[in-house]
Amino acid sequence: MLNAHRWLEEIHRLPLRDTVRVMNVCGGHERSITLAGLRGALPTQVELIPGPGCPVCICPERDLYQAIQIALSEPVTLVAFGDMLRVPVNVPRRETRTLEQARSRGADVRPIASPSEAVTIARTERERDVVFFAAGFETTMAPVAAMIEQGLPPNLSVLMSGRLTWPAVAMLLDAGAAFDALVAPGHVATIMGPEQWDFVVERHHLPAAVAGFTPDSLVAAIYSVLRQKLEGKIFLDNCYPEVVRAGGNATARAMLARSFKIVDAEWRGVGVIPKSGFGLRRQYSHIDARLRFADHVDESRKRIGEMPQGCECASVVLGRIYPDQCRIFGTACTPRNPVGPCMVSDEGACRIWWSAGRRPTAA
Amino acid sequence: MCLGIPMQIKSVEGFIARCEAKGVERDVSLFMLAEGEARPGDYVVVHVGYAIQMITEQEARSAWELYDQMLSGDTSLPKEANPGA
């Protein structure tokens, strides 16, 4: 395989004339692209657009509110992937806005790095109910399905908030999205198979390539989609063959199918995207935290389901603006005092751009 | 959140493998791989404590080399990488 430098040379040899907008839908891709400085190394005609690739960023505000309220009002331990703890919901400042604040106000909220930690905590503290707030894309929901299939202790329940990646891309394309090619997410394709992205090529006639997380693989994928576009011969390329195989991980996919049904689901700041969420199948209703605990949805809240006030995360997530085009990027919103989820999560484009030294563009 | 790290399997007990990468050891679930697919000495890509796929030793090593470069701060591609600049 050629390395990134050689692929870049090949890209610079391509007779590009018009601008080509290449979207990625994976926070890991965006991090590699930004840290490696790929944007500066590519011809000016190539735009790399971060799209909906951060599950924390689009985690429904309602679900987060529900998790915070369960943690505050029920005698439970609430566990969640660490990124979720600092994401704010839309409530007045005097109220509890994040899981982290809930913890500082006495709730037992713990960050975990693996679903198996949720099981360990529940087994260790048998007298206490443990709620796993499970947000993530396919790559993360497959381990959640594996956890469920192995059997949960009776005191462990799951607050589901998992999402599928491709329906958001389909929605963008159906709406006439402003991109010309797609770099598809490598570890989602590792689980689900690259075929999930065939629709980009077959239905929308856009070049697409699955990429891994090294600059080598990413630049190879960018070269592939540019060349496909120039030559007019489009197909779904696989630039991460080390782990992305036809059909994906069949064992993991079978577990996903046995544990979850696919449901219409809300994306924060975006709205409901058809068939884009994982919901527990009926046989697992006994582990559904939504059924085990009271429903804390308060429809009278202001900006319910929306991104925080003043924050343009929704436009960032949908690839309509770059992070530094948000009015509050790097001024009112920084990693130390994040306003929107894209500045909270390590997968959020705003956080990644800030970490790489991007600062507000001069007005 | 979808980050995967290549690790080498040191030992296997049931569905749990003791895995190592860069001197760090972790327990990793093999439950999402086909039964008997992963053995001690093999390399796997690990996400949130679960092996999501097998990977060859060479691929694991080259991935680690590149991650090392990225983590060491030697992240940006050198100027000469951009022939158009």
Coordinates of C-alpha atoms in Angstrom, one line a residue:
Chain A
M1 CA 0.0 0.0 0.0
L2 CA 1.3 3.5 -0.8
N3 CA 1.9 5.8 2.1
A4 CA 0.1 9.1 2.6
H5 CA 2.9 11.1 1.0
R6 CA 2.8 9.1 -2.2
W7 CA -1.0 9.3 -2.3
L8 CA -0.8 13.0 -1.9
E9 CA 1.6 13.2 -4.9
E10 CA -0.9 11.2 -6.9
I11 CA -3.7 13.6 -5.9
H12 CA -1.7 16.6 -6.9
R13 CA -1.2 15.0 -10.3
L14 CA -5.0 14.7 -10.9
P15 CA -6.3 17.3 -13.4
L16 CA -8.8 18.8 -10.9
R17 CA -10.6 21.9 -12.0
D18 CA -13.8 22.2 -10.1
T19 CA -14.1 22.1 -6.3
V20 CA -14.8 18.6 -5.0
R21 CA -16.5 18.5 -1.5
V22 CA -15.7 15.2 0.3
M23 CA -17.7 14.5 3.4
N24 CA -16.6 12.2 6.2
V25 CA -19.0 10.9 8.8
C26 CA -16.7 9.7 11.5
G27 CA -15.1 11.7 14.4
G28 CA -12.1 9.4 14.2
H29 CA -11.6 10.3 10.5
E30 CA -12.0 14.0 11.3
R31 CA -9.4 13.8 14.1
S32 CA -6.9 12.1 11.8
I33 CA -7.6 14.5 9.0
T34 CA -7.2 17.5 11.2
L35 CA -4.2 16.3 13.3
A36 CA -2.3 15.3 10.2
G37 CA -3.0 18.6 8.6
L38 CA -4.5 17.0 5.5
R39 CA -6.6 20.0 4.5
G40 CA -3.4 22.1 4.0
A41 CA -1.7 19.3 2.1
L42 CA -4.5 18.8 -0.5
P43 CA -5.1 20.9 -3.6
T44 CA -7.3 23.9 -2.9
Q45 CA -10.0 22.4 -5.0
V46 CA -10.6 19.6 -2.5
E47 CA -12.8 20.5 0.5
L48 CA -13.0 18.0 3.4
I49 CA -16.3 18.4 5.2
P50 CA -16.9 16.9 8.7
G51 CA -20.5 15.5 8.7
P52 CA -22.7 13.6 11.1
G53 CA -19.9 11.5 12.7
C54 CA -20.2 12.1 16.4
P55 CA -22.8 10.0 18.3
V56 CA -22.5 12.2 21.4
C57 CA -23.2 15.3 19.4
I58 CA -26.5 14.0 18.0
C59 CA -27.6 12.1 21.2
P60 CA -31.2 13.3 21.7
E61 CA -31.5 16.1 24.2
R62 CA -34.6 14.3 25.6
D63 CA -32.6 11.1 26.2
L64 CA -29.9 13.0 28.0
Y65 CA -32.6 14.8 30.1
Q66 CA -34.1 11.5 31.0
A67 CA -30.7 10.1 32.0
I68 CA -30.0 13.1 34.2
Q69 CA -33.5 12.9 35.9
I70 CA -33.2 9.2 36.5
A71 CA -29.8 9.7 38.1
L72 CA -31.1 12.5 40.3
S73 CA -34.4 11.1 41.3
E74 CA -34.0 7.3 41.4
P75 CA -31.8 5.4 43.8
V76 CA -29.6 4.2 41.0
T77 CA -26.1 4.2 39.7
L78 CA -26.1 5.6 36.2
V79 CA -23.2 4.7 33.9
A80 CA -22.4 6.2 30.6
F81 CA -19.5 6.6 28.2
G82 CA -17.3 9.4 29.6
D83 CA -18.0 11.8 26.7
M84 CA -21.7 12.0 27.7
L85 CA -21.1 13.4 31.1
R86 CA -20.5 17.0 30.1
V87 CA -23.1 17.4 27.4
P88 CA -25.7 20.0 28.5
V89 CA -29.4 19.8 28.2
N90 CA -31.6 22.9 27.7
V91 CA -32.7 23.9 31.2
P92 CA -32.2 27.1 33.1
R93 CA -28.8 27.6 34.7
R94 CA -30.0 26.9 38.2
E95 CA -31.1 23.4 37.2
T96 CA -28.9 20.4 36.5
R97 CA -27.7 20.7 33.0
T98 CA -25.2 17.7 32.7
L99 CA -24.7 14.3 34.2
E100 CA -21.5 15.7 35.7
Q101 CA -23.5 18.3 37.5
A102 CA -25.9 15.6 38.6
R103 CA -22.9 13.8 40.1
S104 CA -21.7 16.9 41.9
R105 CA -25.2 17.3 43.3
G106 CA -25.1 13.8 44.9
A107 CA -26.2 11.5 42.0
D108 CA -24.2 8.3 41.5
V109 CA -23.0 8.9 37.9
R110 CA -20.0 7.0 36.7
P111 CA -18.1 7.1 33.4
I112 CA -17.3 3.7 31.8
A113 CA -15.1 2.8 28.9
S114 CA -16.8 -0.6 28.1
P115 CA -20.3 -2.2 28.4
S116 CA -18.6 -4.9 30.3
E117 CA -17.8 -2.4 33.1
A118 CA -21.6 -1.8 33.5
V119 CA -22.0 -5.5 34.1
T120 CA -19.1 -5.6 36.5
I121 CA -20.5 -2.7 38.5
A122 CA -24.0 -4.3 38.6
R123 CA -22.6 -7.6 39.7
T124 CA -20.5 -6.0 42.4
E125 CA -23.3 -3.8 43.8
R126 CA -26.2 -6.3 43.6
E127 CA -28.5 -4.3 46.0
R128 CA -28.4 -1.3 43.7
D129 CA -30.1 -0.7 40.4
V130 CA -27.6 0.2 37.6
V131 CA -28.7 2.1 34.5
F132 CA -26.5 2.0 31.4
F133 CA -27.1 5.1 29.2
A134 CA -26.0 3.5 25.9
A135 CA -25.4 6.0 23.2
G136 CA -23.3 5.3 20.1
F137 CA -23.2 4.3 16.5
E138 CA -23.2 0.7 15.1
T139 CA -19.6 0.0 16.2
T140 CA -20.5 0.7 19.8
M141 CA -24.0 -0.7 19.8
A142 CA -22.7 -4.1 18.7
P143 CA -20.7 -4.5 21.9
V144 CA -23.9 -3.4 23.8
A145 CA -25.8 -6.2 21.9
A146 CA -23.1 -8.6 22.9
M147 CA -23.3 -7.6 26.5
I148 CA -27.1 -8.1 26.4
E149 CA -26.8 -11.5 24.7
Q150 CA -24.4 -12.7 27.4
G151 CA -27.0 -12.0 30.0
L152 CA -27.4 -9.1 32.3
P153 CA -27.6 -9.2 36.1
P154 CA -31.2 -8.4 37.2
N155 CA -30.3 -5.0 38.6
L156 CA -28.9 -3.7 35.3
S157 CA -31.0 -2.0 32.7
V158 CA -30.3 -0.1 29.5
L159 CA -31.4 3.4 28.5
M160 CA -31.0 3.0 24.7
S161 CA -29.9 5.9 22.6
G162 CA -28.0 4.2 19.8
R163 CA -28.1 5.4 16.2
L164 CA -27.2 4.1 12.7
T165 CA -24.9 6.2 10.7
W166 CA -26.0 5.7 7.1
P167 CA -29.7 7.0 7.5
A168 CA -28.3 10.5 8.3
V169 CA -26.2 10.5 5.1
A170 CA -29.2 9.2 3.2
M171 CA -31.3 12.1 4.6
L172 CA -28.6 14.6 3.6
L173 CA -28.4 13.2 0.1
D174 CA -32.2 13.0 -0.3
A175 CA -32.3 16.7 0.6
G176 CA -29.8 17.5 -2.1
A177 CA -26.7 17.6 0.1
A178 CA -23.8 19.9 -0.6
F179 CA -21.1 17.3 -1.0
D180 CA -19.7 15.4 -4.0
A181 CA -18.1 12.3 -2.5
L182 CA -18.2 10.3 0.7
V183 CA -15.5 8.8 2.8
A184 CA -17.3 6.1 4.7
P185 CA -16.6 5.1 8.3
G186 CA -14.1 2.2 8.7
H187 CA -15.2 0.7 12.0
V188 CA -18.9 1.0 11.2
A189 CA -18.2 -0.9 8.0
T190 CA -16.1 -3.4 10.0
I191 CA -19.2 -4.4 11.8
M192 CA -21.9 -3.8 9.2
G193 CA -20.0 -4.5 6.0
P194 CA -19.1 -1.9 3.3
E195 CA -22.3 -2.8 1.4
Q196 CA -24.3 -0.5 3.8
W197 CA -22.8 2.4 1.8
D198 CA -23.7 1.0 -1.7
F199 CA -26.7 3.4 -1.8
V200 CA -24.4 6.4 -2.1
V201 CA -23.1 5.0 -5.4
E202 CA -26.2 3.3 -6.7
R203 CA -28.9 5.7 -5.7
H204 CA -27.0 9.0 -5.6
H205 CA -24.3 8.3 -8.2
L206 CA -21.6 9.7 -5.9
P207 CA -18.1 8.3 -5.4
A208 CA -17.5 6.6 -2.1
A209 CA -14.6 4.9 -0.3
V210 CA -14.4 3.2 3.1
A211 CA -11.4 4.5 5.0
G212 CA -9.4 3.5 8.1
F213 CA -8.0 5.9 10.6
T214 CA -4.4 6.4 9.5
P215 CA -3.5 9.2 7.1
D216 CA -2.4 6.5 4.7
S217 CA -5.9 5.0 4.5
L218 CA -7.7 8.3 4.5
V219 CA -5.6 9.9 1.7
A220 CA -6.0 6.7 -0.3
A221 CA -9.8 7.0 0.1
I222 CA -9.7 10.7 -0.9
Y223 CA -7.6 9.8 -3.9
S224 CA -10.0 7.1 -4.8
V225 CA -13.1 9.3 -4.7
L226 CA -11.4 12.1 -6.6
R227 CA -10.2 9.8 -9.3
Q228 CA -13.6 8.1 -9.5
K229 CA -15.2 11.5 -10.0
L230 CA -12.7 12.6 -12.7
E231 CA -13.0 9.4 -14.6
G232 CA -16.8 9.1 -14.2
K233 CA -16.4 5.5 -13.1
I234 CA -17.9 5.4 -9.6
F235 CA -17.9 2.5 -7.2
L236 CA -17.6 1.9 -3.5
D237 CA -13.9 1.5 -2.8
N238 CA -12.6 -0.2 0.3
C239 CA -9.4 1.5 1.5
Y240 CA -9.4 -0.3 4.8
P241 CA -9.3 -4.0 3.7
E242 CA -7.3 -4.9 6.8
V243 CA -10.5 -5.2 8.8
V244 CA -13.4 -4.2 6.5
R245 CA -14.6 -7.4 4.8
A246 CA -17.6 -8.2 2.7
G247 CA -20.6 -8.7 4.9
G248 CA -18.9 -7.1 7.9
N249 CA -18.6 -9.1 11.2
A250 CA -21.4 -11.6 10.8
T251 CA -21.4 -12.6 14.4
A252 CA -21.7 -9.0 15.6
R253 CA -24.4 -8.2 13.1
A254 CA -26.5 -11.3 14.2
M255 CA -26.2 -10.1 17.8
L256 CA -27.4 -6.6 16.8
A257 CA -30.3 -8.1 14.9
R258 CA -31.3 -10.3 17.9
S259 CA -31.1 -7.6 20.5
F260 CA -32.4 -4.6 18.6
K261 CA -35.1 -3.5 16.2
I262 CA -34.6 -0.5 14.0
V263 CA -36.8 2.4 14.9
D264 CA -37.4 6.0 13.7
A265 CA -35.2 8.1 16.0
E266 CA -34.5 11.7 17.0
W267 CA -31.2 13.3 16.3
R268 CA -30.4 16.4 18.4
G269 CA -31.0 19.6 16.5
V270 CA -31.9 17.6 13.4
G271 CA -35.2 16.0 14.2
V272 CA -36.5 12.5 13.5
I273 CA -34.6 10.4 10.9
P274 CA -36.6 7.4 9.7
K275 CA -35.2 4.0 10.7
S276 CA -32.0 5.5 12.2
G277 CA -32.2 4.2 15.8
F278 CA -31.7 1.0 17.8
G279 CA -34.5 0.0 20.1
L280 CA -34.7 -3.0 22.4
R281 CA -36.7 -6.0 21.0
R282 CA -39.8 -7.0 22.9
Q283 CA -38.1 -9.9 24.6
Y284 CA -35.7 -7.5 26.2
S285 CA -38.3 -5.2 27.6
H286 CA -37.4 -6.3 31.1
I287 CA -34.0 -4.6 30.8
D288 CA -35.5 -1.4 29.3
A289 CA -34.7 1.5 31.7
R290 CA -37.6 3.5 30.0
L291 CA -40.0 0.9 31.3
R292 CA -38.3 0.3 34.6
F293 CA -38.3 3.9 35.7
A294 CA -40.7 6.8 35.5
D295 CA -40.8 8.8 32.3
H296 CA -39.2 12.2 33.1
V297 CA -39.9 13.9 29.8
D298 CA -41.1 17.4 30.3
E299 CA -42.6 18.7 27.1
S300 CA -43.0 22.2 28.5
R301 CA -39.2 22.7 28.6
K302 CA -37.9 25.4 26.3
R303 CA -35.7 24.3 23.3
I304 CA -36.6 20.7 24.0
G305 CA -34.7 18.4 21.6
E306 CA -32.7 21.4 20.2
M307 CA -29.0 22.2 20.5
P308 CA -28.1 24.7 23.2
Q309 CA -29.0 28.4 22.7
G310 CA -26.6 30.2 20.5
C311 CA -24.9 27.1 19.4
E312 CA -24.6 26.1 15.8
C313 CA -23.7 22.4 16.4
A314 CA -26.7 21.3 14.3
S315 CA -25.2 23.0 11.2
V316 CA -21.7 21.7 12.0
V317 CA -23.1 18.1 12.4
L318 CA -24.9 18.4 9.1
G319 CA -21.8 19.7 7.3
R320 CA -23.5 23.1 6.5
I321 CA -20.8 25.1 8.2
Y322 CA -17.2 24.4 9.4
P323 CA -16.7 24.5 13.2
D324 CA -14.9 27.9 13.0
Q325 CA -17.8 29.4 11.2
C326 CA -20.0 29.1 14.3
R327 CA -20.5 32.4 15.9
I328 CA -19.3 31.2 19.3
F329 CA -16.5 28.8 18.3
G330 CA -13.5 29.5 20.5
T331 CA -15.1 32.5 22.2
A332 CA -18.1 31.7 24.3
C333 CA -17.6 28.0 23.5
T334 CA -14.3 26.3 24.3
P335 CA -13.4 22.8 25.7
R336 CA -13.1 24.3 29.1
N337 CA -16.6 25.8 28.9
P338 CA -18.4 24.0 26.1
V339 CA -21.8 25.3 25.0
G340 CA -22.5 22.6 22.4
P341 CA -21.9 18.9 22.3
C342 CA -19.5 19.3 19.3
M343 CA -17.1 21.1 21.7
V344 CA -17.6 18.5 24.5
S345 CA -16.9 15.2 22.7
D346 CA -13.5 14.0 21.5
E347 CA -15.4 13.0 18.4
G348 CA -17.0 16.5 17.9
A349 CA -15.6 18.5 15.0
C350 CA -15.4 21.7 17.1
R351 CA -13.4 20.0 19.8
I352 CA -11.1 18.4 17.2
W353 CA -10.5 21.7 15.4
W354 CA -9.8 23.5 18.7
S355 CA -7.4 20.7 19.8
A356 CA -5.5 21.1 16.6
G357 CA -5.0 24.8 17.3
R358 CA -7.9 26.2 15.2
R359 CA -9.1 29.5 16.6
P360 CA -12.0 31.8 15.6
T361 CA -11.7 33.2 12.2
A362 CA -11.5 37.0 12.1
A363 CA -15.0 38.5 11.6
Chain B
M1 CA -16.2 7.0 19.8
C2 CA -15.7 4.4 17.1
L3 CA -11.9 4.2 17.7
G4 CA -10.4 0.8 17.5
I5 CA -7.0 -0.2 18.8
P6 CA -5.0 -3.2 17.6
M7 CA -4.0 -5.5 20.4
Q8 CA -2.2 -8.8 20.7
I9 CA -3.9 -11.7 22.5
K10 CA -1.7 -13.1 25.3
S11 CA -4.1 -15.6 26.8
V12 CA -7.7 -16.7 26.4
E13 CA -10.1 -17.9 29.0
G14 CA -13.6 -18.6 27.7
F15 CA -14.7 -15.4 25.9
I16 CA -12.2 -13.2 27.7
A17 CA -8.7 -12.6 26.3
R18 CA -5.9 -10.9 28.0
C19 CA -4.6 -8.5 25.4
E20 CA -1.5 -6.2 25.2
A21 CA -0.6 -3.2 23.2
K22 CA 2.4 -1.0 23.8
G23 CA 3.0 -2.5 27.2
V24 CA -0.6 -1.9 28.4
E25 CA -2.7 -5.0 29.2
R26 CA -6.5 -5.2 29.2
D27 CA -9.2 -7.8 29.4
V28 CA -11.0 -7.9 26.0
S29 CA -14.2 -9.8 25.1
L30 CA -14.0 -12.1 22.1
F31 CA -17.7 -12.7 22.2
M32 CA -18.3 -10.9 18.9
L33 CA -15.8 -13.0 17.0
A34 CA -16.6 -16.5 15.6
E35 CA -16.0 -19.2 18.3
G36 CA -12.3 -20.3 18.3
E37 CA -11.4 -17.7 15.7
A38 CA -8.9 -15.8 17.9
R39 CA -6.0 -17.5 19.7
P40 CA -3.1 -16.5 21.8
G41 CA -0.5 -14.6 19.6
D42 CA -3.2 -13.3 17.2
Y43 CA -4.0 -9.6 16.8
V44 CA -7.5 -8.1 17.1
V45 CA -9.0 -4.6 16.7
V46 CA -10.5 -3.6 20.0
H47 CA -13.4 -1.1 20.5
V48 CA -14.9 -0.4 24.0
G49 CA -13.4 -3.6 25.4
Y50 CA -14.6 -5.9 22.6
A51 CA -12.6 -7.4 19.7
I52 CA -14.5 -6.3 16.6
Q53 CA -12.3 -8.0 14.0
M54 CA -9.0 -10.0 13.5
I55 CA -6.0 -8.2 12.0
T56 CA -2.6 -9.5 10.8
E57 CA 0.5 -8.8 12.8
Q58 CA 1.9 -6.6 10.1
E59 CA -1.2 -4.5 9.8
A60 CA -1.4 -4.1 13.6
R61 CA 2.3 -3.0 13.7
S62 CA 1.9 -0.5 10.9
A63 CA -1.3 0.9 12.5
W64 CA 0.6 1.3 15.8
E65 CA 3.5 3.0 14.0
L66 CA 1.1 5.6 12.5
Y67 CA -0.8 6.1 15.7
D68 CA 2.5 6.6 17.5
Q69 CA 3.4 9.3 15.1
M70 CA 0.1 10.9 15.5
L71 CA 0.2 10.7 19.3
S72 CA 3.8 12.0 19.6
G73 CA 2.7 15.3 18.1
D74 CA 4.6 14.5 14.9
T75 CA 1.2 14.7 13.3
S76 CA 1.4 17.1 10.4
L77 CA 2.6 15.9 7.0
P78 CA 5.9 17.6 6.1
K79 CA 5.7 20.5 3.7
E80 CA 7.4 18.4 0.9
A81 CA 4.3 16.2 1.1
N82 CA 2.5 19.0 -0.7
P83 CA 4.0 19.2 -4.2
G84 CA 1.5 22.0 -5.0
A85 CA 2.5 24.2 -2.2

